[in-house]
Amino acid sequence: MAKNILIFCAHSDDESLGMGGTIAKYVAEGKNVIVVIFSYGEASLPHLKPGYVKEIRLKEIEEASKLLGTQEAIFLGLPDAKLKEYEGSREVITKVRKIIRKYNPEKIFTHSQTDPHHPGDHKAVHNIVTKAVKGIKKEYDLFNFEVWNIFPENRPVMYVDISKYFKKKIKAISIFKSQWFSILLTIIPIYIRAKKFGLKAGYKYAEKFYKIR
């Protein structure tokens, strides 16, 4: 039976930016990758109507999912740029907990607590997922991925060899054309980090994750 991998992220490009190579690798290994996205990212293009932005971003994640091979993208439909308001929501935490129990994943990935993303959506998702996991008797392996992180964390590290999948990661990121400005800011750091992590781990390219539990 194929093992499941669960990824929780704030917006529908974070999974590709933070761990697109690892997603492609897990899929190639026969694992089912499920991405849970907290918002539709409707506030990312304030000059356009939220419904239109939602439509664009749904099409982008559908195309990126096909490329990377993810099994499913689940949207929770929470308001973009306001996820901090739901950190203490029992309803949202319970919903996340139900998803974890349903898929019983081998590993869970989410944003880092130190991600400086404004207005704090990434950190909010981290806090919600951490609370949900702590409320489950079974101890799941929980990891952070990096998007906007600058400084390292004092946690155990897991490196994943993405040498065969780095080009696919970049291709997946390029699908999110609506987010061109953010991608422009992150694409060079993504190359640098992948190369740096690869050198540390003995690979051409690698992605780094911090183990939370």
Phi, psi and omega in degrees: 000132183294141179275149181259145173239127180250131178238125177250124180218164184282319187226163188276034166223350184298323181295323179288317179296315186277327186204034180301323179292320179293322176301310181300322179293314179299319178297318179297332178276000177091013180270151176269122180253122180245127181252125178252119186248123188288324181225167177274358180070029187291344180270359185287339178233079188296343180278354179245158179293137182307320180297323179290319178297317178303316180298316179298312185290330174294319178294320180295314181292328177297316180292317179295323179296320178297319181294313183280336178093017179295144185285323187202146172240119182252124178259131177273342174072025177281154184293129180297144178070010180227021185292337178301332181291347185251007182300327180258011183285116178297323181298313181291316179299318178296320179297317178296318180298320179296321178296318179298315180295322181298314185267344177043062190287154173291319179219151175239136178236144174205181181295161175278148177291338182261009178295122185278011181311131177260132016260036175097014181298320183295313178297322179298317178298316176305311183295320179295313181295318179299317177297319180296316181294320180296336181274006180250134182298318180292136180269105178271146173287122184239129184233150171265142166245161185253138172237296181253009185298143179247315185257147178289158178254154179270070180220162174301144185247141171238123175259139177241127179288114180244022184306319181282347189239004183296318179297323178294322177300312180297321178295320179296317179299320183293344179292330184278066184295333179295338182255034188303324183291315178297319180295321178301322180286331187260340191296319178292313174303327178297315176300312183298314181296316181299321179289316181296314179295324177298317179298320180293324185263354180087025179239170175289311177225145179212158170247145184248139178228145176259132180276120180274321178201000000 
